[in-house]
Short mmCIF file of C-alpha atoms in Angstrom, two decimals:
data_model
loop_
_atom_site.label_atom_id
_atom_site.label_comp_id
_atom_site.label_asym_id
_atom_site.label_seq_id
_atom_site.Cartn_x
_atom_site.Cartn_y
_atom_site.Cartn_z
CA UNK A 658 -11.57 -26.83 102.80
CA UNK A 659 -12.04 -26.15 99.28
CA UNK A 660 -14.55 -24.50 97.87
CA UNK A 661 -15.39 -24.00 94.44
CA UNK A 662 -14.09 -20.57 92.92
CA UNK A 663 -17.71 -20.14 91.13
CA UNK A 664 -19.26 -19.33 93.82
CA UNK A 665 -17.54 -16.26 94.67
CA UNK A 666 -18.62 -14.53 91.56
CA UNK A 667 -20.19 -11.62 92.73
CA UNK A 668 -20.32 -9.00 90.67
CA UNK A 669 -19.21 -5.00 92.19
CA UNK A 670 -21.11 -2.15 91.15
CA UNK A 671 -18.02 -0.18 91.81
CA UNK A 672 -15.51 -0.60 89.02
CA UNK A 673 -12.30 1.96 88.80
CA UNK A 674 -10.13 3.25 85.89
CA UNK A 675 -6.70 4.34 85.70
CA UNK A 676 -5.76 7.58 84.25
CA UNK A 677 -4.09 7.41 80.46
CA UNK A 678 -0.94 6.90 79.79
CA UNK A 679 1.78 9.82 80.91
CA UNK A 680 4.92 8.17 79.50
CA UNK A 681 5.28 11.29 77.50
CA UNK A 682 5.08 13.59 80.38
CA UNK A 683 7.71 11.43 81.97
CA UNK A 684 10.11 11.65 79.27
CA UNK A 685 9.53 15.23 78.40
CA UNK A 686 10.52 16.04 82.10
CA UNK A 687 13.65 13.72 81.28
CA UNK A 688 14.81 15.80 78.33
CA UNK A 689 14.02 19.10 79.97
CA UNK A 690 15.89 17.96 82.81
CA UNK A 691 19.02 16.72 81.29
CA UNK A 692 19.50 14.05 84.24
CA UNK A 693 21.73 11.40 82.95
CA UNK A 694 22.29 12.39 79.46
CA UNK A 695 25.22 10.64 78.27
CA UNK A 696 25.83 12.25 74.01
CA UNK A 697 25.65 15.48 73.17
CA UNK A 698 24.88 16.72 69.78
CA UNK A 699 26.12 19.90 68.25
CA UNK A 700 23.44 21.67 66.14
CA UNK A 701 23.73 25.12 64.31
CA UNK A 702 25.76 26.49 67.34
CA UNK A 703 23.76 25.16 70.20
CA UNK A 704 24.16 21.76 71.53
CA UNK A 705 21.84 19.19 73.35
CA UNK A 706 22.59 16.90 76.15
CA UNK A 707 20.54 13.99 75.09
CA UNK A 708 20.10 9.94 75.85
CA UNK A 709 21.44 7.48 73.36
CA UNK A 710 19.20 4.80 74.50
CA UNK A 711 16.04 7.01 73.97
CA UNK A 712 17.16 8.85 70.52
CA UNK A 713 17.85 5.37 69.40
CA UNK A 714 14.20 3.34 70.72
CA UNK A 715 12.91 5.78 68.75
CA UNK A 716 14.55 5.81 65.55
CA UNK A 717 15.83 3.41 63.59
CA UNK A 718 18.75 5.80 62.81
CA UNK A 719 20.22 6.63 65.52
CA UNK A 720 19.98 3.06 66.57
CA UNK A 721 22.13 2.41 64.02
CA UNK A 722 24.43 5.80 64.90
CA UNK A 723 24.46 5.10 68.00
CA UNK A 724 24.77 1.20 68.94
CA UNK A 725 25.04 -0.48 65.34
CA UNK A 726 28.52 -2.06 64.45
CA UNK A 727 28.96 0.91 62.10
CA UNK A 728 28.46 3.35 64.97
CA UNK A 729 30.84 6.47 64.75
CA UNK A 730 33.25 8.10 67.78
CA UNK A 731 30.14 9.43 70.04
CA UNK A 732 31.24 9.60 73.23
CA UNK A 733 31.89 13.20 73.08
CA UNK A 734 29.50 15.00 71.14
CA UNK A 735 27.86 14.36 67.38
CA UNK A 736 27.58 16.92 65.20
CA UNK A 737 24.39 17.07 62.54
CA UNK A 738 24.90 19.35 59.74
CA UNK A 739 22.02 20.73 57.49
CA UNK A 740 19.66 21.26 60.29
CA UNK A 741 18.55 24.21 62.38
CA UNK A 742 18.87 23.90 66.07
CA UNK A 743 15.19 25.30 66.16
CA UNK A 744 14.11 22.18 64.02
CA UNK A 745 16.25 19.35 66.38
CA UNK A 746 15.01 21.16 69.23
CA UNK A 747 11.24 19.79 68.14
CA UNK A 748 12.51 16.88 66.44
CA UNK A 749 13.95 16.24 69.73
CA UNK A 750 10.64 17.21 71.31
CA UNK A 751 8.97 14.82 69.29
CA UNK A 752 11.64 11.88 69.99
CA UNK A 753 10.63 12.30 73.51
CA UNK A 754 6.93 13.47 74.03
CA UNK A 755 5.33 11.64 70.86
CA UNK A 756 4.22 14.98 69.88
CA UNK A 757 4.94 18.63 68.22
CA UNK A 758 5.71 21.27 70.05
CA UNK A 759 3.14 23.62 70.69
CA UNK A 760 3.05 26.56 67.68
CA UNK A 761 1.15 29.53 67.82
CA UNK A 762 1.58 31.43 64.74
CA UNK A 763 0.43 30.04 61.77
CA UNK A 764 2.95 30.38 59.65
CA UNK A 765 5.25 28.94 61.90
CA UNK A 766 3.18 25.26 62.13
CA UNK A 767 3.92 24.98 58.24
CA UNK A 768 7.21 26.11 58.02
CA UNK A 769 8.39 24.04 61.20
CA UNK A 770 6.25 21.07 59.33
CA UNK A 771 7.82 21.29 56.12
CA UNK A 772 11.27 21.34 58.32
CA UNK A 773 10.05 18.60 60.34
CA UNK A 774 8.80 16.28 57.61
CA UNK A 775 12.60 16.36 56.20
CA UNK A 776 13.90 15.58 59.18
CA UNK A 777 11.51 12.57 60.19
CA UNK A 778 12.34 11.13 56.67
CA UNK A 779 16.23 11.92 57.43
CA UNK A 780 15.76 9.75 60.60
CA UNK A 781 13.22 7.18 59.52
CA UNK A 782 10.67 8.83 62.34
CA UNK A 783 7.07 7.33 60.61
CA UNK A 784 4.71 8.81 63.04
CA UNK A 785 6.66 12.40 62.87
CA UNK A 786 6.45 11.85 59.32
CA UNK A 787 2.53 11.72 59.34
CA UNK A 788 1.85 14.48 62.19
CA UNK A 789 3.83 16.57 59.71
CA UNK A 790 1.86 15.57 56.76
CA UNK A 791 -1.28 15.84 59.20
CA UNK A 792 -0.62 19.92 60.03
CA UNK A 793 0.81 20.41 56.03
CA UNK A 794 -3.22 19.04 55.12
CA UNK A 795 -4.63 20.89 57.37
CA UNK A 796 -2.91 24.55 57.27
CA UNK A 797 -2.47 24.16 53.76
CA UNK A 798 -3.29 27.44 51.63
CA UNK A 799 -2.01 29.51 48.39
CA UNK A 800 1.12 31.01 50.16
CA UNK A 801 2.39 27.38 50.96
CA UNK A 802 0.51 24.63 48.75
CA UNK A 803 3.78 25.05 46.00
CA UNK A 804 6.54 24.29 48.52
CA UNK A 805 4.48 21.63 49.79
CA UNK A 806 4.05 20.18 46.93
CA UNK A 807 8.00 19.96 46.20
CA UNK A 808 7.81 18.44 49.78
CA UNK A 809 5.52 15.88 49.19
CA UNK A 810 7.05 15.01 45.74
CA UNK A 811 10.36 14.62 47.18
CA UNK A 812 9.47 12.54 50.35
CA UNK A 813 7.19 10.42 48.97
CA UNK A 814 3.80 11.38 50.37
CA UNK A 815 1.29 9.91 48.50
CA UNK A 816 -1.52 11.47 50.14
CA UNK A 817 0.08 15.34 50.71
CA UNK A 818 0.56 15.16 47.10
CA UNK A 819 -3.05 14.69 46.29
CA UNK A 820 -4.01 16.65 48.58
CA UNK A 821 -1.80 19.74 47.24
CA UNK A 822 -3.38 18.93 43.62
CA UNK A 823 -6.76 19.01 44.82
CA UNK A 824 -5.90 22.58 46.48
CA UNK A 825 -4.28 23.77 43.01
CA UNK A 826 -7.51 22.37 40.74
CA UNK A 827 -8.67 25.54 41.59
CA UNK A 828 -7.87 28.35 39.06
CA UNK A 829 -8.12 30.86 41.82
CA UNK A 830 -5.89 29.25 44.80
CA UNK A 831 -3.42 28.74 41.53
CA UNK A 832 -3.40 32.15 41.02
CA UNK A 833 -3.07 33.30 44.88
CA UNK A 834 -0.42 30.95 44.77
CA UNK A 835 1.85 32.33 41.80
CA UNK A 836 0.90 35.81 43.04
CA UNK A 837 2.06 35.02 46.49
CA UNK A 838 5.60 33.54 46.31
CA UNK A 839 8.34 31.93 44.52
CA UNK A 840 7.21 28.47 45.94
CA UNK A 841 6.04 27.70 42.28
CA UNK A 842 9.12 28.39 40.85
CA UNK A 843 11.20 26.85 43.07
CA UNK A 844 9.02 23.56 42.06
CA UNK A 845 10.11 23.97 38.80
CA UNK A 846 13.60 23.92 39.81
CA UNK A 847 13.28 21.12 42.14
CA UNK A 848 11.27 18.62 40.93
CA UNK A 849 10.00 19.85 37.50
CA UNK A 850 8.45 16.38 36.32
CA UNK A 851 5.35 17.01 39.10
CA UNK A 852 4.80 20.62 37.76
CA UNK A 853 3.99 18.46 34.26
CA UNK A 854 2.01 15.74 36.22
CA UNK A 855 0.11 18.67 37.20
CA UNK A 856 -0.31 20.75 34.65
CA UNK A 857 -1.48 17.65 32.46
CA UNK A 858 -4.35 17.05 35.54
CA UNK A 859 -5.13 20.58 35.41
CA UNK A 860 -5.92 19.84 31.29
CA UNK A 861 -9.41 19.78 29.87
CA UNK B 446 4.30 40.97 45.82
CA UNK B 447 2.51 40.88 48.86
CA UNK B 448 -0.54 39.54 49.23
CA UNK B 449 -2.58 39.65 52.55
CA UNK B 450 -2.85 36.10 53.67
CA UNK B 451 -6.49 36.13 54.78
CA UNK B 452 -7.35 36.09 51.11
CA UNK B 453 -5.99 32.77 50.81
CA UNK B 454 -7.85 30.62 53.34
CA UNK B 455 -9.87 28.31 51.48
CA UNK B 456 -10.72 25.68 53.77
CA UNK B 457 -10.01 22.02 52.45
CA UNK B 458 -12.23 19.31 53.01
CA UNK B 459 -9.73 16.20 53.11
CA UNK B 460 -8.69 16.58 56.60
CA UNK B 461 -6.13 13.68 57.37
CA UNK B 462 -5.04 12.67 61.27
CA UNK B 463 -2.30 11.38 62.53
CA UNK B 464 -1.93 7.78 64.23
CA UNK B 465 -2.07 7.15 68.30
CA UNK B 466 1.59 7.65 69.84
CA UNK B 467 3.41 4.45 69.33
CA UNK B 468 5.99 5.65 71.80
CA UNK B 469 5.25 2.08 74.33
CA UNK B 470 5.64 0.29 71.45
CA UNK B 471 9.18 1.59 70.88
CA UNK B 472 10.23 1.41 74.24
CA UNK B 473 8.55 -2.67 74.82
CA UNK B 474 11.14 -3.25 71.71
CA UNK B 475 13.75 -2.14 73.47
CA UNK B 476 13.33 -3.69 76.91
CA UNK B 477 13.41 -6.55 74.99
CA UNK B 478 16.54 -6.26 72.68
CA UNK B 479 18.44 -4.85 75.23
CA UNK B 480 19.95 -3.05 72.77
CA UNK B 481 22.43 0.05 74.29
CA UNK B 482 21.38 -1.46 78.38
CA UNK B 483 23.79 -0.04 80.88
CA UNK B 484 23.05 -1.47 83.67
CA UNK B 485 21.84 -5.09 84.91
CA UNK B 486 19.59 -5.90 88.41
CA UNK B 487 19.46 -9.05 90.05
CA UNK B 488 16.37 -10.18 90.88
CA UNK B 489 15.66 -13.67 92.32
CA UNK B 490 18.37 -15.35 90.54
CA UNK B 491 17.26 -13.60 87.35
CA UNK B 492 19.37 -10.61 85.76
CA UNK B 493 17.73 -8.04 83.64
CA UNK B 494 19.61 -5.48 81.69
CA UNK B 495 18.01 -2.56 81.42
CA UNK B 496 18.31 1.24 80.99
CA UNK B 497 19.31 3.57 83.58
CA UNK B 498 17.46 6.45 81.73
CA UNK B 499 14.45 4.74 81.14
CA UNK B 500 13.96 3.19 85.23
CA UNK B 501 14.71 7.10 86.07
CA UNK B 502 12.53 9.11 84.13
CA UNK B 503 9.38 6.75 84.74
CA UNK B 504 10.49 6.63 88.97
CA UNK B 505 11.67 9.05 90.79
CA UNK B 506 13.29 6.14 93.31
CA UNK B 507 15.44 4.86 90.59
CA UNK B 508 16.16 8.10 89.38
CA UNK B 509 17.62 8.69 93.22
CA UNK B 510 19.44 5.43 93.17
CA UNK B 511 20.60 5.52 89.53
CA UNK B 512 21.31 9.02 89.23
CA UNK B 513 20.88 10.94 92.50
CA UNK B 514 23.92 12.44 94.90
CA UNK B 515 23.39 9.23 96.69
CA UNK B 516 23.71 7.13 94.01
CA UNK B 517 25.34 3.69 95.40
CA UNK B 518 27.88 1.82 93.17
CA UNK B 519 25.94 0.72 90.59
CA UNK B 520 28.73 0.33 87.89
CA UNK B 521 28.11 -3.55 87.45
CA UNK B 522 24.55 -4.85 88.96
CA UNK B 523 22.48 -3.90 91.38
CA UNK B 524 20.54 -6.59 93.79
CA UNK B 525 16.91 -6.07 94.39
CA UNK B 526 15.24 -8.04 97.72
CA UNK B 527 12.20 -8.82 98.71
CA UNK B 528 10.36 -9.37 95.51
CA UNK B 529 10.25 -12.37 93.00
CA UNK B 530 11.48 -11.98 89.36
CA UNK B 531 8.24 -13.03 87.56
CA UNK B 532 6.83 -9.39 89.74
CA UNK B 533 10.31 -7.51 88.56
CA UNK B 534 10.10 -8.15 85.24
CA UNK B 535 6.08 -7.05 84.96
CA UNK B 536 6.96 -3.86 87.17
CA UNK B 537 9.87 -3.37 83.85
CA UNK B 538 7.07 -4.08 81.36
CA UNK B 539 5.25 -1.15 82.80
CA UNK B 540 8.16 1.34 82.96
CA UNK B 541 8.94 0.51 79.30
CA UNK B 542 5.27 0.50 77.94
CA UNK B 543 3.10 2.26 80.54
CA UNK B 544 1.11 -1.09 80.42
CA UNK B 545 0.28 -4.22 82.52
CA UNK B 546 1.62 -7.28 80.31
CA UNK B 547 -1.15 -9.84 79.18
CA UNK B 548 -2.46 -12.18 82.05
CA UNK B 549 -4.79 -14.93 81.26
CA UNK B 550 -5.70 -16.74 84.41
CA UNK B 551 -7.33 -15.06 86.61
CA UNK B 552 -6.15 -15.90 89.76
CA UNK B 553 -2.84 -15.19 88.57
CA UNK B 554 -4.25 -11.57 87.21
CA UNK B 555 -4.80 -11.12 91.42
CA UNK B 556 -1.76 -12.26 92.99
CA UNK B 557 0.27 -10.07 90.16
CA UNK B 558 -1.79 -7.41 90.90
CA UNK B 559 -1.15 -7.21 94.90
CA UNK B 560 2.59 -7.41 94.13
CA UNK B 561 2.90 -4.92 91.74
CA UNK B 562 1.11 -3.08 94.05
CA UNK B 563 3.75 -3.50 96.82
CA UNK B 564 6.16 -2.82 93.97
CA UNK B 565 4.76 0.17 92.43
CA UNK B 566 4.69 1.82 95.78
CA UNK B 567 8.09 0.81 96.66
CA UNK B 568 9.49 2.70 93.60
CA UNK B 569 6.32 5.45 93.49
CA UNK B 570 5.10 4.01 90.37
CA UNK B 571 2.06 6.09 90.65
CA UNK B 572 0.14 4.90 87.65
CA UNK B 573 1.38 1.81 87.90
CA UNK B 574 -0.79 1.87 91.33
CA UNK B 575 -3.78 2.77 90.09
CA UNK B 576 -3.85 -0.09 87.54
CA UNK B 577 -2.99 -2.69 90.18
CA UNK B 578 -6.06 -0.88 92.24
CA UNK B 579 -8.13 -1.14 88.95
CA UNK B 580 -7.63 -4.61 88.86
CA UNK B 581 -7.97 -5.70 92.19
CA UNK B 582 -11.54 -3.85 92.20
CA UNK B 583 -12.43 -5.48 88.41
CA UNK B 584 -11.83 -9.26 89.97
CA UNK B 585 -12.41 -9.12 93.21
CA UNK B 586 -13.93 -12.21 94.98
CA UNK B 587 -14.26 -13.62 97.96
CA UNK B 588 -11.03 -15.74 97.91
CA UNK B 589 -8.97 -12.92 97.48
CA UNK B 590 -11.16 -9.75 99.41
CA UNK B 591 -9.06 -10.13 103.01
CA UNK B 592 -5.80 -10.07 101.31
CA UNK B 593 -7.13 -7.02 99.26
CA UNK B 594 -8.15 -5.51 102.28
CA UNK B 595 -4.67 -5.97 104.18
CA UNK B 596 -3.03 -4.15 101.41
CA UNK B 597 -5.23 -1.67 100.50
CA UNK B 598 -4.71 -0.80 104.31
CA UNK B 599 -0.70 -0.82 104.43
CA UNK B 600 -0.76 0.90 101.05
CA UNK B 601 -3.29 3.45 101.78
CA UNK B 602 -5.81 2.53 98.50
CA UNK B 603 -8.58 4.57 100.17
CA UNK B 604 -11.00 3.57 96.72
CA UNK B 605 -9.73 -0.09 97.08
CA UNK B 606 -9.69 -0.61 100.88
CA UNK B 607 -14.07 0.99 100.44
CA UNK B 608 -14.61 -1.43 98.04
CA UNK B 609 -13.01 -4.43 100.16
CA UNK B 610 -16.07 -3.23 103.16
CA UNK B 611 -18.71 -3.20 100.64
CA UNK B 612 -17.74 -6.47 99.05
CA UNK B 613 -17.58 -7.53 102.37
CA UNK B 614 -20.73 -6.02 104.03
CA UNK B 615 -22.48 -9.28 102.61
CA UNK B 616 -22.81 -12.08 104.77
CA UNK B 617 -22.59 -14.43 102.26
CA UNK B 618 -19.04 -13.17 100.89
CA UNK B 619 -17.68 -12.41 104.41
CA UNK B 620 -18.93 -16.45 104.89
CA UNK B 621 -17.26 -17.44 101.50
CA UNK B 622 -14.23 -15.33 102.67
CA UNK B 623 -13.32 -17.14 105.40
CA UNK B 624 -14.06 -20.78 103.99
CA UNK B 625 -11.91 -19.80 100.80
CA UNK B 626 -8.89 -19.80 102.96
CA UNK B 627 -6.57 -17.70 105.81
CA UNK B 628 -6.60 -14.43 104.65
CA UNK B 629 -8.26 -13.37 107.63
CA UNK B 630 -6.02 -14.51 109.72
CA UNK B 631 -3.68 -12.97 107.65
CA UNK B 632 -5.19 -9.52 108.04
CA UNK B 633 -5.85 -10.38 112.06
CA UNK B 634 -2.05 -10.84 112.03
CA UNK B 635 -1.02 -7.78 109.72
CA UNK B 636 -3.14 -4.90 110.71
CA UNK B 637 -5.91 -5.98 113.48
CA UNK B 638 -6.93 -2.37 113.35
CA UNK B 639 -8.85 -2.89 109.69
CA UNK B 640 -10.34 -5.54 111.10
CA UNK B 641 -11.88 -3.97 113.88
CA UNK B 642 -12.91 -1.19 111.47
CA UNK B 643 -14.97 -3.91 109.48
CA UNK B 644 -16.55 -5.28 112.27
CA UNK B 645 -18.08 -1.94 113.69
CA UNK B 646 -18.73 -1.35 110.43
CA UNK B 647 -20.90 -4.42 110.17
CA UNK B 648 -22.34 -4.09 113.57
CA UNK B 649 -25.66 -2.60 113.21
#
């Protein structure tokens, strides 16, 4: 007997969700756990048992590191130079969970950004990228807004970088800012030609 | 110079936030390259190559068989029973992107549904549970309520097996039920005891 499927439409009062996604909880558990890391990479004394397959889904980088026809001799370990095992420690943290680490001092959250954001560029990691960008905006003050700004210059952040001006137009965070730190002159050193762009904004 | 930091906390108004974790996204990419896959299944005369690391961190079953002390000799493929590709490949489209893939018909969203049911308990796919439940509730009618009802039974779906009695505590859906097709005789065959349930349920 066939019966017309129409019919049945009856409409249940009782409709159920499932709970949000916990991918990140699953990999976080993975890296914590080491269980079948196969590279290791050798970072400012420490090392890190890591997977090639997830390091590379992620980044475009180590794709390239670790699978691409140009890939190097990595089956024993890799090591990265001109990083701080602190900062691939939450790059790695990142790579797996989607998200910083948690920071509790303030200081820390820029400094670890401003690391961060170098490294995301270093291995093409967008969305670490903007998170960076995200906590620079939103912890940004006097004792930081100059080395951000060489940041911002130098990795092409569009939006940082107006944010950072926006911060300086005012004569007094300017002021806290020289007063606080060398960040200003280490601008000048680094990447004089936005010290200009700003000054000539700052102009009447 | 030292300045106390409080001084400098001049709150910005351009707050800027970061985009949703695009972490499914990057794993869905490479399920589907198979870029850096180390080991294949066999599935109903269907291989998929896939990554050991992934299948363990997302289920604790494959990270036993993959990984575990009593790992078996999976150094070339591994041969999965009982369970057709088509389900397979959707149960791999979870584990890789934490989502169900994109089902248009909607008898087919049903019978995928109860598999990857069977599935996710099979390899304790917990989430991957719940969404199979969330489904079966969201289209349940009555061609499809007795079947529902057997394996919200053998699967121990508590929500889903309630929902099954109050879709069928009509008379006109228990009627519609049985014309639709055998799944009562299906669920007299499988687990009488439900059925029994139903009916002093019913009995007033």
């Amino acid at each position: 007997i066939t019966v017309p499927r129409e019919i049945f439409t009856e409409p249940i009062s009782l409709l159920v969700a499932a709970p949000p996604s916990d991918m990140h909880r699953h990999f976080g558990r993975l890296l914590s756990s080491g269980d079948g890391a196969d590279v290791t990479f050798e970072v400012g004394g420490e090392t890190f048992a890591v997977h090639r397959c997830v390091l590379a889904a992620r980044s475009s980088v180590f794709m390239a590191e670790l699978f691409g026809p140009m890939k190097e001799n990595t089956d024993a370990s890799v090591p990265i130079a001109d990083m701080e095992a602190k900062v691939f420690k939450a790059m790695l943290h990142f790579i797996y969970t989607d998200s910083l680490p948690p920071m509790d001092d303030e200081q820390e959250v820029v400094v670890m950004a401003q690391h961060l954001l170098v490294a995301a560029d270093t291995y093409n990691l967008e969305r670490l990228k903007l998170l960076c960008v995200e906590k620079l905006c939103n912890h940004m003050d006097a004792s930081t807004a100059a080395t951000t700004l060489a940041l911002a210059e130098q990795h092409s952040c569009r939006g940082l970088k107006d944010l950072c001006f926006k911060f300086l137009a005012s004569p007094g965070n300017i002021l806290k800012a020289v007063v606080a730190n060398d960040g200003f002159e280490h601008v000048r050193r680094s990447c004089p030609s936005v010290l200009k762009e700003l000054v000539a904004k700052l102009s009447p």
